Amino acid sequence: MAGAQSQHRKGITLVVAAAIAWSTAPFFTRLLPFDSWTILFWRGLFGAAMIAAILFLLQGRAGLRDFTRMDRTGWLVASLSTLGMVCFIPSLQLTSVSNVAIIIATGPFVTAALAWVWLKEVPRLRTTLASIVALVGIAIIVGGAQPGSDFLGLTLAVIMTVAIAVMTVIVRQHRNTSMVAAAALSNILGCVVSIPFAHGIATVTAHDIFIFAMFGFCQVALGLSLYMLGSRLLPSSQAALIATLETPLMPFWVWLAFQEAPSSRALIGGALVMGAVIADIIGDNREQKQAA
């Protein structure tokens, strides 16, 4: 029992760290004067290289052999991750950020429904209620944006959300299978897909390369690797809920680096999201202690 509790706490820590890493995307994007597809290409290239380096440092050559031993599950996880990344970029270009953010915020519910049907993993009432509060918080954060919408953009955002939800459930189902190599592969696939649409691949400077390298390491390699490792140790709905911390943390990095004060909406909505996640984690810890 103690071992299971330790693994559960480890899963929470890893997914929280993943959300923090993912939230740095606006900070790095602000530093790069390129189109989205060029950013996707270089970010993915460095992200894949950094994940491979992490595998080598942690496991030596055995870690790199994970790439040659990739089974159907690994390829499926990599493909779903790539699909999510590739849909995200054009969805932001075809519809409003508010629409995309709200659809992404339904991720915990989509993940919980899939886990219920697929794994017979019944979502806890506390996590469901916390997810609802988090959804309200994100709605407040983006509620001031213009409501312009486009069917194709909305469709791509839905596809992305479902792809990440399915990926989360698969990682949870195959929790004893290494998925970090699949995270690296997804970035390579993302690079390949972005090439036909990228316009600035060859115009980057040495300074840009450094920023792309940091982007690939901090936001992609750490974020995706930590989420792959942590989500297999948690109920799927809880992992997806904790990942919503990414949204309220995004304005923090922009404020810290560019002195852009977050709006009152961002502060109120962010407080709701963070409060919901913290309340769920505290309640979870209480249950773990009572069970012990």
Coordinates of C-alpha atoms in Angstrom, one line a residue:
M1 CA 0.0 0.0 0.0
A2 CA 2.8 2.4 0.9
G3 CA 4.5 1.7 -2.4
A4 CA 1.3 2.5 -4.3
Q5 CA 0.9 5.7 -2.4
S6 CA 4.4 6.7 -3.2
Q7 CA 3.9 6.0 -6.9
H8 CA 0.7 8.0 -6.9
R9 CA 2.4 11.0 -5.3
K10 CA 5.2 10.6 -7.8
G11 CA 2.7 10.7 -10.6
I12 CA 1.1 13.9 -9.3
T13 CA 4.5 15.6 -9.0
L14 CA 5.5 14.5 -12.5
V15 CA 2.3 15.8 -14.2
V16 CA 2.4 19.1 -12.2
A17 CA 6.0 19.5 -13.5
A18 CA 4.8 18.7 -17.0
A19 CA 2.1 21.4 -16.8
I20 CA 4.7 23.9 -15.6
A21 CA 7.0 23.0 -18.5
W22 CA 4.2 23.2 -21.1
S23 CA 3.1 26.6 -19.8
T24 CA 6.4 28.2 -21.0
A25 CA 5.3 28.0 -24.7
P26 CA 4.1 31.6 -24.9
F27 CA 7.3 32.9 -23.4
F28 CA 9.5 31.1 -26.0
T29 CA 7.1 31.9 -28.8
R30 CA 7.3 35.6 -28.0
L31 CA 11.1 35.4 -28.5
L32 CA 10.8 33.9 -32.0
P33 CA 9.7 36.0 -35.0
F34 CA 8.7 33.1 -37.2
D35 CA 5.6 31.5 -38.5
S36 CA 4.0 28.8 -36.4
W37 CA 5.1 25.9 -38.7
T38 CA 8.7 27.0 -38.6
I39 CA 8.5 27.1 -34.8
L40 CA 6.9 23.7 -34.8
F41 CA 9.7 22.3 -37.0
W42 CA 12.7 23.6 -35.0
R43 CA 11.0 23.1 -31.6
G44 CA 10.2 19.5 -32.6
L45 CA 13.7 18.8 -33.9
F46 CA 15.4 20.0 -30.7
G47 CA 12.7 18.4 -28.6
A48 CA 13.3 15.0 -30.1
A49 CA 17.1 15.4 -29.7
M50 CA 16.7 16.4 -26.1
I51 CA 14.5 13.5 -25.2
A52 CA 17.0 11.1 -26.9
A53 CA 19.7 12.7 -24.8
I54 CA 17.7 12.3 -21.6
L55 CA 17.1 8.6 -22.4
F56 CA 20.9 8.2 -23.0
L57 CA 21.9 10.0 -19.8
L58 CA 19.4 8.0 -17.7
Q59 CA 19.6 4.6 -19.2
G60 CA 22.7 4.6 -21.5
R61 CA 22.5 2.7 -24.7
A62 CA 19.6 0.7 -23.3
G63 CA 17.5 3.9 -23.4
L64 CA 18.4 4.5 -27.1
R65 CA 17.4 0.9 -27.9
D66 CA 13.8 1.8 -26.9
F67 CA 13.6 3.5 -30.4
T68 CA 14.4 0.2 -32.1
R69 CA 12.1 -1.8 -29.9
M70 CA 9.1 0.5 -30.5
D71 CA 5.9 -1.6 -30.7
R72 CA 2.5 -0.8 -32.1
T73 CA 1.5 0.9 -28.8
G74 CA 4.5 3.2 -29.0
W75 CA 3.8 4.1 -32.6
L76 CA 0.2 4.7 -31.8
V77 CA 1.0 7.0 -28.8
A78 CA 3.6 8.9 -31.0
S79 CA 1.0 9.3 -33.8
L80 CA -1.6 10.6 -31.4
S81 CA 0.8 13.1 -29.9
T82 CA 1.8 14.3 -33.3
L83 CA -1.8 14.6 -34.4
G84 CA -2.5 16.8 -31.3
M85 CA 0.5 19.1 -32.0
V86 CA -0.2 19.4 -35.7
C87 CA -3.9 20.2 -35.2
F88 CA -3.1 22.8 -32.5
I89 CA -1.2 25.2 -34.8
P90 CA -3.9 25.6 -37.6
S91 CA -6.7 25.6 -35.0
L92 CA -5.3 28.8 -33.5
Q93 CA -5.1 30.3 -37.0
L94 CA -8.6 29.3 -38.1
T95 CA -10.6 30.2 -35.0
S96 CA -10.2 32.4 -31.9
V97 CA -7.9 31.5 -29.0
S98 CA -10.9 31.5 -26.7
N99 CA -12.6 28.8 -28.7
V100 CA -9.5 26.6 -28.7
A101 CA -8.8 27.1 -25.0
I102 CA -12.4 26.2 -24.0
I103 CA -12.3 23.0 -26.1
I104 CA -9.0 22.0 -24.6
A105 CA -10.4 22.6 -21.2
T106 CA -12.9 19.8 -21.8
G107 CA -10.0 17.4 -22.0
P108 CA -10.5 16.0 -18.4
F109 CA -14.1 15.1 -19.2
V110 CA -13.2 13.5 -22.6
T111 CA -10.4 11.6 -20.9
A112 CA -12.6 10.4 -18.0
A113 CA -15.3 9.2 -20.4
L114 CA -12.8 7.3 -22.5
A115 CA -11.2 5.8 -19.4
W116 CA -14.6 4.8 -18.1
V117 CA -15.5 3.0 -21.3
W118 CA -12.0 1.6 -22.2
L119 CA -10.5 0.8 -18.8
K120 CA -13.6 0.6 -16.6
E121 CA -12.0 3.4 -14.6
V122 CA -14.9 5.2 -13.0
P123 CA -14.0 8.9 -12.4
R124 CA -14.1 10.1 -8.8
L125 CA -16.8 12.6 -8.0
R126 CA -14.2 15.0 -6.5
T127 CA -12.1 15.0 -9.6
T128 CA -15.2 15.5 -11.8
L129 CA -16.3 18.5 -9.7
A130 CA -12.8 19.9 -9.7
S131 CA -12.7 19.5 -13.5
I132 CA -15.9 21.5 -13.8
V133 CA -14.5 24.3 -11.6
A134 CA -11.3 24.3 -13.7
L135 CA -13.4 24.5 -16.9
V136 CA -15.2 27.6 -15.4
G137 CA -11.9 29.1 -14.6
I138 CA -10.5 28.7 -18.1
A139 CA -13.8 30.1 -19.5
I140 CA -13.2 33.2 -17.4
I141 CA -9.6 33.6 -18.5
V142 CA -10.5 33.6 -22.2
G143 CA -13.9 35.1 -21.9
G144 CA -12.8 38.5 -22.9
A145 CA -11.5 37.4 -26.3
Q146 CA -13.5 38.0 -29.5
P147 CA -16.0 35.2 -30.1
G148 CA -15.2 34.7 -33.8
S149 CA -15.3 31.1 -34.8
D150 CA -14.7 28.9 -37.8
F151 CA -16.0 25.3 -38.2
L152 CA -12.7 23.9 -39.4
G153 CA -10.7 25.5 -36.6
L154 CA -13.2 24.2 -34.0
T155 CA -13.0 20.7 -35.6
L156 CA -9.2 20.7 -35.4
A157 CA -9.3 21.7 -31.8
V158 CA -11.8 18.9 -31.0
I159 CA -9.6 16.4 -32.9
M160 CA -6.6 17.6 -30.9
T161 CA -8.4 17.2 -27.6
V162 CA -9.7 13.7 -28.4
A163 CA -6.2 12.7 -29.6
I164 CA -4.5 13.8 -26.3
A165 CA -7.3 12.1 -24.3
V166 CA -6.9 8.8 -26.1
M167 CA -3.1 9.1 -25.7
T168 CA -3.5 9.6 -22.0
V169 CA -5.7 6.5 -21.6
I170 CA -3.3 4.3 -23.7
V171 CA -0.3 5.4 -21.6
R172 CA -2.3 4.6 -18.5
Q173 CA -3.3 1.2 -19.9
H174 CA 0.3 0.3 -20.8
R175 CA 1.8 1.8 -17.7
N176 CA 4.7 -0.7 -17.6
T177 CA 5.8 0.2 -21.2
S178 CA 8.3 2.9 -21.7
M179 CA 6.7 5.8 -23.7
V180 CA 9.5 8.4 -23.5
A181 CA 10.9 7.2 -26.9
A182 CA 7.4 7.6 -28.3
A183 CA 7.5 11.2 -27.2
A184 CA 10.7 11.8 -29.1
L185 CA 9.3 10.1 -32.2
S186 CA 6.2 12.3 -32.1
N187 CA 8.4 15.4 -32.4
I188 CA 10.2 13.9 -35.3
L189 CA 6.9 13.2 -37.0
G190 CA 5.8 16.7 -36.2
C191 CA 8.9 18.1 -37.9
V192 CA 8.2 16.1 -41.1
V193 CA 4.6 17.2 -41.3
S194 CA 5.5 20.9 -40.8
I195 CA 8.2 21.1 -43.5
P196 CA 5.7 21.8 -46.4
F197 CA 4.1 24.7 -44.5
A198 CA 7.1 26.3 -42.9
H199 CA 8.6 29.4 -44.5
G200 CA 11.5 30.4 -42.3
I201 CA 13.4 27.1 -41.7
A202 CA 16.6 28.4 -43.4
T203 CA 16.5 31.9 -42.1
V204 CA 17.3 31.2 -38.4
T205 CA 20.3 32.8 -36.7
A206 CA 22.6 31.4 -34.1
H207 CA 20.6 33.3 -31.4
D208 CA 17.4 31.8 -32.7
I209 CA 18.9 28.3 -32.6
F210 CA 19.8 28.8 -29.0
I211 CA 16.2 29.8 -28.2
F212 CA 14.8 26.9 -30.2
A213 CA 17.1 24.6 -28.3
M214 CA 15.8 25.9 -24.9
F215 CA 12.2 25.7 -26.2
G216 CA 12.8 22.1 -27.3
F217 CA 14.3 21.2 -23.9
C218 CA 12.2 23.1 -21.4
Q219 CA 8.7 23.0 -23.1
V220 CA 8.8 19.9 -25.3
A221 CA 11.3 17.4 -23.9
L222 CA 10.6 18.0 -20.3
G223 CA 6.9 18.6 -20.6
L224 CA 6.1 15.6 -22.8
S225 CA 8.5 13.2 -21.1
L226 CA 7.2 14.1 -17.6
Y227 CA 3.6 13.8 -18.7
M228 CA 4.3 10.4 -20.3
L229 CA 5.9 9.2 -17.1
G230 CA 3.4 10.7 -14.7
S231 CA 0.1 9.9 -16.4
R232 CA 0.7 6.2 -16.3
L233 CA 0.8 6.4 -12.5
L234 CA -2.5 8.3 -12.1
P235 CA -6.2 7.8 -12.9
S236 CA -6.6 9.3 -16.4
S237 CA -9.1 11.9 -15.4
Q238 CA -6.8 13.2 -12.6
A239 CA -3.8 13.4 -14.9
A240 CA -5.9 15.4 -17.4
L241 CA -7.2 17.7 -14.7
I242 CA -3.7 18.5 -13.3
A243 CA -2.5 19.2 -16.9
T244 CA -5.0 22.1 -17.0
L245 CA -2.6 24.0 -14.8
E246 CA -0.8 24.9 -18.0
T247 CA -3.4 27.5 -18.9
P248 CA -3.3 29.8 -15.9
L249 CA 0.5 29.5 -15.7
M250 CA 1.0 30.8 -19.2
P251 CA 0.4 34.5 -18.4
F252 CA 2.8 34.2 -15.4
W253 CA 5.9 33.6 -17.6
V254 CA 4.9 36.4 -20.0
W255 CA 4.5 38.7 -17.0
L256 CA 7.8 37.7 -15.5
A257 CA 9.8 38.2 -18.7
F258 CA 7.9 41.0 -20.5
Q259 CA 6.2 42.8 -17.5
E260 CA 2.8 42.3 -19.1
A261 CA 0.4 42.4 -16.1
P262 CA -2.2 39.7 -16.4
S263 CA -5.8 40.8 -16.7
S264 CA -8.3 40.5 -13.8
R265 CA -10.0 37.7 -15.8
A266 CA -6.7 35.8 -15.9
L267 CA -6.2 36.2 -12.2
I268 CA -9.7 35.1 -11.2
G269 CA -9.9 32.3 -13.7
G270 CA -6.3 31.1 -12.8
A271 CA -7.2 31.1 -9.1
L272 CA -10.2 28.9 -9.8
V273 CA -8.1 26.4 -11.9
M274 CA -5.3 26.2 -9.4
G275 CA -7.7 26.0 -6.5
A276 CA -9.6 23.1 -8.2
V277 CA -6.4 21.2 -8.9
I278 CA -5.0 21.8 -5.4
A279 CA -8.3 20.8 -3.7
D280 CA -8.3 17.6 -5.7
I281 CA -4.7 16.8 -4.8
I282 CA -5.3 17.6 -1.1
G283 CA -8.5 15.4 -1.1
D284 CA -6.5 12.7 -2.8
N285 CA -3.8 12.8 -0.2
R286 CA -6.4 12.5 2.6
E287 CA -7.9 9.4 1.0
Q288 CA -4.4 7.9 0.6
K289 CA -3.7 8.5 4.4
Q290 CA -7.0 7.0 5.4
A291 CA -6.5 4.0 3.3
A292 CA -3.1 3.5 4.9

